[in-house]
PDB file of C-alpha atoms in Angstrom:
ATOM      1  CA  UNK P  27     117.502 174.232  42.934  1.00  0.00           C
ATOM      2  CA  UNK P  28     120.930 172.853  44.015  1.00  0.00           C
ATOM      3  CA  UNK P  29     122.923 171.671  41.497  1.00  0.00           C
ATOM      4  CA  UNK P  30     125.732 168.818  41.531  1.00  0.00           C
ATOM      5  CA  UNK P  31     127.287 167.809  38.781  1.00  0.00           C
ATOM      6  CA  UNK P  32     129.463 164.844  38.170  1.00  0.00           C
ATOM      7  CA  UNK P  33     131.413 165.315  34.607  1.00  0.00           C
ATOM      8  CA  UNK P  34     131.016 161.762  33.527  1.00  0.00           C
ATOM      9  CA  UNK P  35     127.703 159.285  33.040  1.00  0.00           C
ATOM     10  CA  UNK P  36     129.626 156.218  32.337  1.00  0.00           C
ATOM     11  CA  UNK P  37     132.994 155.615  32.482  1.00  0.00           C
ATOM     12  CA  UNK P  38     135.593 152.548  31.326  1.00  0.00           C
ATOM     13  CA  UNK P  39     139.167 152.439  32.429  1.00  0.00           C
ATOM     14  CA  UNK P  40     141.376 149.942  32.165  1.00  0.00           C
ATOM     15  CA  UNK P  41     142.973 148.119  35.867  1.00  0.00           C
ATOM     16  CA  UNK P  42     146.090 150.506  37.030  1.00  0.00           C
ATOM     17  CA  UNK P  43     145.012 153.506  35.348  1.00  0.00           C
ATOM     18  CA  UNK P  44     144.662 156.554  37.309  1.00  0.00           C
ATOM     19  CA  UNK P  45     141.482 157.588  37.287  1.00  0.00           C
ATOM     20  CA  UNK P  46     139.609 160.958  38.345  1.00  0.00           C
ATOM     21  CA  UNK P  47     136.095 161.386  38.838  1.00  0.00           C
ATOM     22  CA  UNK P  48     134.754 165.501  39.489  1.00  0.00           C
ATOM     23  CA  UNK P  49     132.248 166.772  41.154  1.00  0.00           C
ATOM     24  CA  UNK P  50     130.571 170.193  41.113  1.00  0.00           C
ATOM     25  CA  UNK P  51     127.957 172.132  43.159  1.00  0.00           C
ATOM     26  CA  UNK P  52     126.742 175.575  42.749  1.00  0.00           C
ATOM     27  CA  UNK P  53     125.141 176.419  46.245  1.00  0.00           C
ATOM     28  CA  UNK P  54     128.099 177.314  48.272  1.00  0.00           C
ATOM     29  CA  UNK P  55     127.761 173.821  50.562  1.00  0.00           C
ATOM     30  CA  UNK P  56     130.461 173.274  52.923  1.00  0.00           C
ATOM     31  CA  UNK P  57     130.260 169.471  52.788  1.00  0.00           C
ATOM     32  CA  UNK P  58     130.881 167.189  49.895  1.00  0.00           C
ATOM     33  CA  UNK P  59     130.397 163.123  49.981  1.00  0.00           C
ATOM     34  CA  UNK P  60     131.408 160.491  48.019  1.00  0.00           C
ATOM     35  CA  UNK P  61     129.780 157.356  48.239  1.00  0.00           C
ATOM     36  CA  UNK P  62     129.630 154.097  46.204  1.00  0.00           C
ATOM     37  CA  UNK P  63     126.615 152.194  45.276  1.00  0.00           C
ATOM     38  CA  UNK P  64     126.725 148.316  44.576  1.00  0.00           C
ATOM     39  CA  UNK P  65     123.936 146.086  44.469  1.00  0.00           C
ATOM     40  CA  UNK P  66     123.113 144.631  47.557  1.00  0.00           C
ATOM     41  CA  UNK P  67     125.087 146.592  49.526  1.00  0.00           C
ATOM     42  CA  UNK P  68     123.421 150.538  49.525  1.00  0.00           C
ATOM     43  CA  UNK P  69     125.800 153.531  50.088  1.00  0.00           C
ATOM     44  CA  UNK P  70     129.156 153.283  51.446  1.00  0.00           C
ATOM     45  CA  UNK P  71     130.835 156.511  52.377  1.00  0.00           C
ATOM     46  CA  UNK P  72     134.320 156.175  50.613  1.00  0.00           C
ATOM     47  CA  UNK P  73     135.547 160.085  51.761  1.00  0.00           C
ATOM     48  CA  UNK P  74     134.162 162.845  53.015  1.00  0.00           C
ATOM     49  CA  UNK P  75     135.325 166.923  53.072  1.00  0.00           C
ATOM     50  CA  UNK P  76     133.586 170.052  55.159  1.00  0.00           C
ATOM     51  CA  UNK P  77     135.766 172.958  54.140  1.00  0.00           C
ATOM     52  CA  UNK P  78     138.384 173.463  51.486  1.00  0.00           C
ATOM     53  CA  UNK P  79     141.793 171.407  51.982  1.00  0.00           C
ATOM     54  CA  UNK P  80     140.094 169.087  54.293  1.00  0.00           C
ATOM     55  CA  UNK P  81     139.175 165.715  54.059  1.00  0.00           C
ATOM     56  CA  UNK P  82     138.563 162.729  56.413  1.00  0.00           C
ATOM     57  CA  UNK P  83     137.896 158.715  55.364  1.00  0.00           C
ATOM     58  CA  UNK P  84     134.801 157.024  55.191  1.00  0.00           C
ATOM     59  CA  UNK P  85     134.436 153.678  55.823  1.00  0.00           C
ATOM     60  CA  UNK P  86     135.680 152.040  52.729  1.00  0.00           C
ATOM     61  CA  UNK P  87     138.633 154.555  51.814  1.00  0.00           C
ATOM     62  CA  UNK P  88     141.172 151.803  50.589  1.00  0.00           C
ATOM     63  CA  UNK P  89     142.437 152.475  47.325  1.00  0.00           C
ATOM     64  CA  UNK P  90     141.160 156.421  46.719  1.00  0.00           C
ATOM     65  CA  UNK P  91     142.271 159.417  47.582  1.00  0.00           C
ATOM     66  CA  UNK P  92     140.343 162.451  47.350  1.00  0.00           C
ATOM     67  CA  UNK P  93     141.458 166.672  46.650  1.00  0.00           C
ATOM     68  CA  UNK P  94     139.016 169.806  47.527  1.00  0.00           C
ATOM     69  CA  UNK P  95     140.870 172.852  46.687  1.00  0.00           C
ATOM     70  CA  UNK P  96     137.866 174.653  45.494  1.00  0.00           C
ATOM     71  CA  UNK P  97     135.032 175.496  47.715  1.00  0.00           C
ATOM     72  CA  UNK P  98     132.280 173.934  44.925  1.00  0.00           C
ATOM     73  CA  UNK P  99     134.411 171.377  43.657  1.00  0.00           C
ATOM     74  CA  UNK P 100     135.350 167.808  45.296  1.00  0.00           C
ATOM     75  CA  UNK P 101     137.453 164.934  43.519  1.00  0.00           C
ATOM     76  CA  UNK P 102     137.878 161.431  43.795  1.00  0.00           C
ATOM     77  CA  UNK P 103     140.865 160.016  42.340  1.00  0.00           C
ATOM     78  CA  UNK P 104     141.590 156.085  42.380  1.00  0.00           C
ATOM     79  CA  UNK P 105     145.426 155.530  42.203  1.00  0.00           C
ATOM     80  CA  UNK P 106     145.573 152.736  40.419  1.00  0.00           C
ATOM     81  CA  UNK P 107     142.253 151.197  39.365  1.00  0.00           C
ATOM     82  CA  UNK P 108     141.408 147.914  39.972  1.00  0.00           C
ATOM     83  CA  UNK P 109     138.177 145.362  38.903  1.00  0.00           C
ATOM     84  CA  UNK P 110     136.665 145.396  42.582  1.00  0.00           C
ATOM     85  CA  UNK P 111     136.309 149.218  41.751  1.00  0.00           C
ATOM     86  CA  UNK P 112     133.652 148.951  39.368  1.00  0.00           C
ATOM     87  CA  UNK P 113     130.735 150.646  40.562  1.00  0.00           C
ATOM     88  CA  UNK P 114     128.450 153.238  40.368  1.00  0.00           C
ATOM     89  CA  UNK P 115     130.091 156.617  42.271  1.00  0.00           C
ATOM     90  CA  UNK P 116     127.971 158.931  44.177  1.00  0.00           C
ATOM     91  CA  UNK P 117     128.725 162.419  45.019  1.00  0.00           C
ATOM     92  CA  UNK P 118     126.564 164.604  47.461  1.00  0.00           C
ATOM     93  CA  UNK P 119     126.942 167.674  48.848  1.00  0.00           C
ATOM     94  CA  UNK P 120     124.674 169.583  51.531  1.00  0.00           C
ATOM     95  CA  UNK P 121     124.961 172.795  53.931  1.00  0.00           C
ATOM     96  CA  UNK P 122     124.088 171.081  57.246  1.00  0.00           C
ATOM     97  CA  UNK P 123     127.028 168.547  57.738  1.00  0.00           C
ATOM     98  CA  UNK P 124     124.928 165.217  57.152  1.00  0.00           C
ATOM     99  CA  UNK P 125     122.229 166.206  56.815  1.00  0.00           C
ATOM    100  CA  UNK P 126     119.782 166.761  53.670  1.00  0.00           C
ATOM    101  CA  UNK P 127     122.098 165.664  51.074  1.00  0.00           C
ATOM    102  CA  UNK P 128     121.411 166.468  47.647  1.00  0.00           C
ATOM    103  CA  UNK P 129     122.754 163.567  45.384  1.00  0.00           C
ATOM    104  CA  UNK P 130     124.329 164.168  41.949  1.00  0.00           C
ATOM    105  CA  UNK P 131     123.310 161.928  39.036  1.00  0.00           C
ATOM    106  CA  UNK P 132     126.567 159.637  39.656  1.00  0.00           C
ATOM    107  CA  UNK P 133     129.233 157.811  37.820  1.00  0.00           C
ATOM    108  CA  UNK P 134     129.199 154.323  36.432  1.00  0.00           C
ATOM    109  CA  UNK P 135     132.878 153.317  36.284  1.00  0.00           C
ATOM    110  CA  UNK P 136     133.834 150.088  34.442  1.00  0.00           C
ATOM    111  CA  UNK P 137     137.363 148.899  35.133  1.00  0.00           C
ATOM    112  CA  UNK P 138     138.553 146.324  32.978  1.00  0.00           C
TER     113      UNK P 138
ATOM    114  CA  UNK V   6     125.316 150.099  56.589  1.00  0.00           C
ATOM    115  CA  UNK V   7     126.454 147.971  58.937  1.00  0.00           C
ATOM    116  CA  UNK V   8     124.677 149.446  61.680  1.00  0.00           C
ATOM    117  CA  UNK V   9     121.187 149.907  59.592  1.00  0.00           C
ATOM    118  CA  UNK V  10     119.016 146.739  58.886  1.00  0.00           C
ATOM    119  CA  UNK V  11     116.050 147.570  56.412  1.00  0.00           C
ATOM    120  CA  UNK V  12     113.054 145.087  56.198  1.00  0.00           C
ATOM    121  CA  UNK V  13     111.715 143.651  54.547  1.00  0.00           C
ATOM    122  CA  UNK V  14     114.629 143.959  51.619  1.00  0.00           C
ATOM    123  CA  UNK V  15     111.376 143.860  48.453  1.00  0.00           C
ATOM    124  CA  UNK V  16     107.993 144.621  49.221  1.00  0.00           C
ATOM    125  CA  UNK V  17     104.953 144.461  46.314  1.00  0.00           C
ATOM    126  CA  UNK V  18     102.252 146.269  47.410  1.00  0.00           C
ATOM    127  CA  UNK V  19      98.482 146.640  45.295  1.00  0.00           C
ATOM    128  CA  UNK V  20      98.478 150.490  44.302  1.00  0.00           C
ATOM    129  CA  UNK V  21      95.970 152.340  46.326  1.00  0.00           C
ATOM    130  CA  UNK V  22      97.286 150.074  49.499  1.00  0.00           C
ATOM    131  CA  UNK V  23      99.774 151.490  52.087  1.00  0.00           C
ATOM    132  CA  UNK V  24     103.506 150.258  52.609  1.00  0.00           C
ATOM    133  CA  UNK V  25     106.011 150.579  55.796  1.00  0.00           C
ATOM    134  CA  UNK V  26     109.721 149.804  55.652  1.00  0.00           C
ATOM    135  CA  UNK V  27     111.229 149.291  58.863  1.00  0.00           C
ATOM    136  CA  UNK V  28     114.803 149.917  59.585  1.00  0.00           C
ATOM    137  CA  UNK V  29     116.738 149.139  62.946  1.00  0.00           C
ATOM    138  CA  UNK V  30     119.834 150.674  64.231  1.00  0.00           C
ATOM    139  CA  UNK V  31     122.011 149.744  67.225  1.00  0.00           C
ATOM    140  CA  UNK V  32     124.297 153.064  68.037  1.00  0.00           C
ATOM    141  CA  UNK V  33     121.911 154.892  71.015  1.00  0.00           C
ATOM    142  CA  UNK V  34     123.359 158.076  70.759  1.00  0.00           C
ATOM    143  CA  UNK V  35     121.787 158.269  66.828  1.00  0.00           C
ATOM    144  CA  UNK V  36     119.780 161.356  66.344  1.00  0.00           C
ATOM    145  CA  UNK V  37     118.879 161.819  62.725  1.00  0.00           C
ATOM    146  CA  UNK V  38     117.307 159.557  60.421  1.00  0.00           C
ATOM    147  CA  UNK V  39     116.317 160.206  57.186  1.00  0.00           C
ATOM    148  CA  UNK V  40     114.996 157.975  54.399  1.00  0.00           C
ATOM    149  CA  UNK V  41     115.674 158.778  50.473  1.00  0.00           C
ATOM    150  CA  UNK V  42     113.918 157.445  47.629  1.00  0.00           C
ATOM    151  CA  UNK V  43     115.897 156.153  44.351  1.00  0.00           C
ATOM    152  CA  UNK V  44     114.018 155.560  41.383  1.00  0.00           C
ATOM    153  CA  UNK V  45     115.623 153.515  38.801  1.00  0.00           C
ATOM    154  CA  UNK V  46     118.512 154.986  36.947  1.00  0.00           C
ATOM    155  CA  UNK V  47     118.003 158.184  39.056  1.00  0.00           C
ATOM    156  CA  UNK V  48     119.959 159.623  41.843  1.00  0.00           C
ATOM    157  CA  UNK V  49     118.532 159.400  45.452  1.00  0.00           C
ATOM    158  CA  UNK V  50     116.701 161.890  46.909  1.00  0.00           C
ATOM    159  CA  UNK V  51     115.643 163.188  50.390  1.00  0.00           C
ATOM    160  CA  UNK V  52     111.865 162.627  51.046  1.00  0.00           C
ATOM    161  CA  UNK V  53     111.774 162.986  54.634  1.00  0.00           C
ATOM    162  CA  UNK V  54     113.722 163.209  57.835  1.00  0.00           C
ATOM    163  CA  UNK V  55     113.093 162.978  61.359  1.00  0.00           C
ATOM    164  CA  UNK V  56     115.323 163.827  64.852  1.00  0.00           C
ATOM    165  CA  UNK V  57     115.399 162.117  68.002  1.00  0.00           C
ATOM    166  CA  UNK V  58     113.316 164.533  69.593  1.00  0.00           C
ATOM    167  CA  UNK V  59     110.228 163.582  67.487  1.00  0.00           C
ATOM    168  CA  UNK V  60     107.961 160.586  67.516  1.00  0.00           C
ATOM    169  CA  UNK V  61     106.645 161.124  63.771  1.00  0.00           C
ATOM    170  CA  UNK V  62     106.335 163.307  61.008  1.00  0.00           C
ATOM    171  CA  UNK V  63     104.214 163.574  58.006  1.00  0.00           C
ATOM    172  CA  UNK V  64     104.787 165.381  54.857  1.00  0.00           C
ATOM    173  CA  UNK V  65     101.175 164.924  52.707  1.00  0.00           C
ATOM    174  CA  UNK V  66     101.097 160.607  51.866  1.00  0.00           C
ATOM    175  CA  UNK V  67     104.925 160.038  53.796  1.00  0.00           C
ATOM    176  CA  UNK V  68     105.296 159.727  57.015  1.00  0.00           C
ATOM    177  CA  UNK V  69     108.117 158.617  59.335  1.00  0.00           C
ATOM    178  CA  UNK V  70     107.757 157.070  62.818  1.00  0.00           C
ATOM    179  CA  UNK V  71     110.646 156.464  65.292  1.00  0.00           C
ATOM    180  CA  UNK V  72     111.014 153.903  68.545  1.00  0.00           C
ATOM    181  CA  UNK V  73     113.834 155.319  69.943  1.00  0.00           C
ATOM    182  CA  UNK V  74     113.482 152.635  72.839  1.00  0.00           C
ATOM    183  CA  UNK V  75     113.213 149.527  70.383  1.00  0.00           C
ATOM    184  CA  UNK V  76     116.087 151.375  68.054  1.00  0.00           C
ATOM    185  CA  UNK V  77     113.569 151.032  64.681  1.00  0.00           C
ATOM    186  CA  UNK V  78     111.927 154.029  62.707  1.00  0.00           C
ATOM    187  CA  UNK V  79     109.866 153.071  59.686  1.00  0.00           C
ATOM    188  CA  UNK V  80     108.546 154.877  56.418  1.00  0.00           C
ATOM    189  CA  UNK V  81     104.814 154.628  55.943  1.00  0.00           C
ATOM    190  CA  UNK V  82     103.600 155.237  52.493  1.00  0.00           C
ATOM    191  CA  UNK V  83      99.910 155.745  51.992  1.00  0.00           C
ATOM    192  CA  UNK V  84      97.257 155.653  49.039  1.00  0.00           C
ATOM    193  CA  UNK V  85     100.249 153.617  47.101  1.00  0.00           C
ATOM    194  CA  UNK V  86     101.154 155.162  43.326  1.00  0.00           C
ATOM    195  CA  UNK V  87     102.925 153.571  40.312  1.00  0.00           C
ATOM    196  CA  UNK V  88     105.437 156.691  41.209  1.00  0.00           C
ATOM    197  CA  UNK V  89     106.416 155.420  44.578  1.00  0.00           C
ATOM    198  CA  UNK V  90     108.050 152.174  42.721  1.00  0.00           C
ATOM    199  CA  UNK V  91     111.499 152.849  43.633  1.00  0.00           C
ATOM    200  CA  UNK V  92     114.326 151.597  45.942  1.00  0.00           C
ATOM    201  CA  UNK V  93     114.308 153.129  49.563  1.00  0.00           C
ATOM    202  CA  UNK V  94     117.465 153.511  52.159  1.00  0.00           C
ATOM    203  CA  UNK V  95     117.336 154.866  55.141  1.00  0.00           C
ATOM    204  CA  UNK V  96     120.479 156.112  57.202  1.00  0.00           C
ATOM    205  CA  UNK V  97     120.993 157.237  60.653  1.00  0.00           C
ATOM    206  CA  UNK V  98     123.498 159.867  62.081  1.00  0.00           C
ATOM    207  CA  UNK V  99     124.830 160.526  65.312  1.00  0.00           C
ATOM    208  CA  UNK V 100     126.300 163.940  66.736  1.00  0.00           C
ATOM    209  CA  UNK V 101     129.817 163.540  66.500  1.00  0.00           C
ATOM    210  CA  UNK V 102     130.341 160.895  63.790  1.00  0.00           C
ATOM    211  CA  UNK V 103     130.063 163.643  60.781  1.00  0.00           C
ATOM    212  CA  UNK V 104     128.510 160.415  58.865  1.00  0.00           C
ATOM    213  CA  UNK V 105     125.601 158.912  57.804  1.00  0.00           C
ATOM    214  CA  UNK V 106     125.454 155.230  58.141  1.00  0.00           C
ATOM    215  CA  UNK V 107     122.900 154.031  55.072  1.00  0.00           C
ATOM    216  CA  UNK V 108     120.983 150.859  55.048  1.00  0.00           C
ATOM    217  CA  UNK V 109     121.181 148.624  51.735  1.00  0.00           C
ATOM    218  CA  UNK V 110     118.025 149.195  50.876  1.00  0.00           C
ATOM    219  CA  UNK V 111     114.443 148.670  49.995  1.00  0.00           C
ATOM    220  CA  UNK V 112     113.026 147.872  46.560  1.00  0.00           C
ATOM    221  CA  UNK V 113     109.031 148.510  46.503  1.00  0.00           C
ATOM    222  CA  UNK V 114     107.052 147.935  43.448  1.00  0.00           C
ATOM    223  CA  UNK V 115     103.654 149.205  43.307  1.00  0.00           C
ATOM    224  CA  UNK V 116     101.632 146.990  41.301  1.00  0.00           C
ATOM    225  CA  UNK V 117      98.654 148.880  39.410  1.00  0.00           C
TER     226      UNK V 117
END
């Protein structure tokens, strides 16, 4: 079974903090996602990576910044956090670009 | 999910009954659309996908039918169980984009 791991549950940081949220997956995927999820508006694709060093925006990449120098491990860093950041963060990763994306357990973050 | 409308947003359905979901997309050159199922305080997960190329598929009480003419696929769930309560998104992808655009989702509640 594919595995991906995101090191925190819930999360509270306090407005301009940096903040880091990690993601892990043990089945050698090429591509790694991360998406927010707010109610009422699904999953937004924030950034997205499919090979080491290599990243390219989503659609809502204001404000984050993202680092994949492993193969199995993807990071989403917020700058300087702000209250309109408070969400639940998604990470996927999958072996077939876009397609069949296995979903880690996400991150609530709280900023405050 | 701009460019993914799911309807109707909540649907209650008597368990036993069947439910559809219908999403519309506007891009034409989309080619992949899969729907995955969140159940509450769970991640989302892949239940089924279809390609342009394919009218329908079926995968034992799921099944997924596209229009590519009218731009709308739809989930059909039959023989309803208190297990299919859950919130459902589709997305679409096209070659080319490296994205999938998600819709906001669909919250179905199986009544027993």
């Amino acid at each position: 079974d594919v595995k991906v791991t995101q090191s925190s549950r819930y999360l509270v940081k306090r407005t301009g903090e940096k903040v880091f949220l990690e993601c892990v997956q043990d089945m050698d995927h090429e591509n790694m996602f991360w998406y927010r999820q707010d109610p009422g508006l699904g999953l937004r694709l924030i950034y997205f990576s499919y090979d080491v060093k290599m990243k390219e925006k989503g659609d809502i990449p204001e404000g984050y910044s993202v680092s994949r120098e492993k193969k199995e491990r993807f990071s989403l860093i917020l700058e300087s956090a702000s209250t309109n950041q408070t969400s639940m963060y998604l990470c996927a990763s999958s072996t077939t670009g876009y397609e069949k994306l296995f979903f880690g357990s996400g991150t609530q973050l709280s900023v405050l | 999910g701009e460019n993914v409308e799911q309807h109707p947003s909540t649907l209650s359905v008597q368990e036993g009954d069947s439910a559809v979901i219908k999403c519309t997309y506007s891009d034409s050159a989309s080619n992949y659309f899969p729907w995955y199922k969140q159940e509450l305080g769970k991640r989302p997960q892949l239940i089924i996908d279809i390609r342009s190329n394919v009218g329908e598929k079926k995968d034992q009480r799921i099944a997924v039918t596209l229009n590519k003419t009218a731009k709308h696929f739809s989930l059909h769930i039959t023989e309803t169980q208190p297990e299919d309560s859950a919130v459902y998104f589709c997305a679409e992808g096209a070659y080319g984009n490296n994205r999938l655009a998600f819709g906001k989702g669909n919250q179905v509640v199986v009544i027993p």
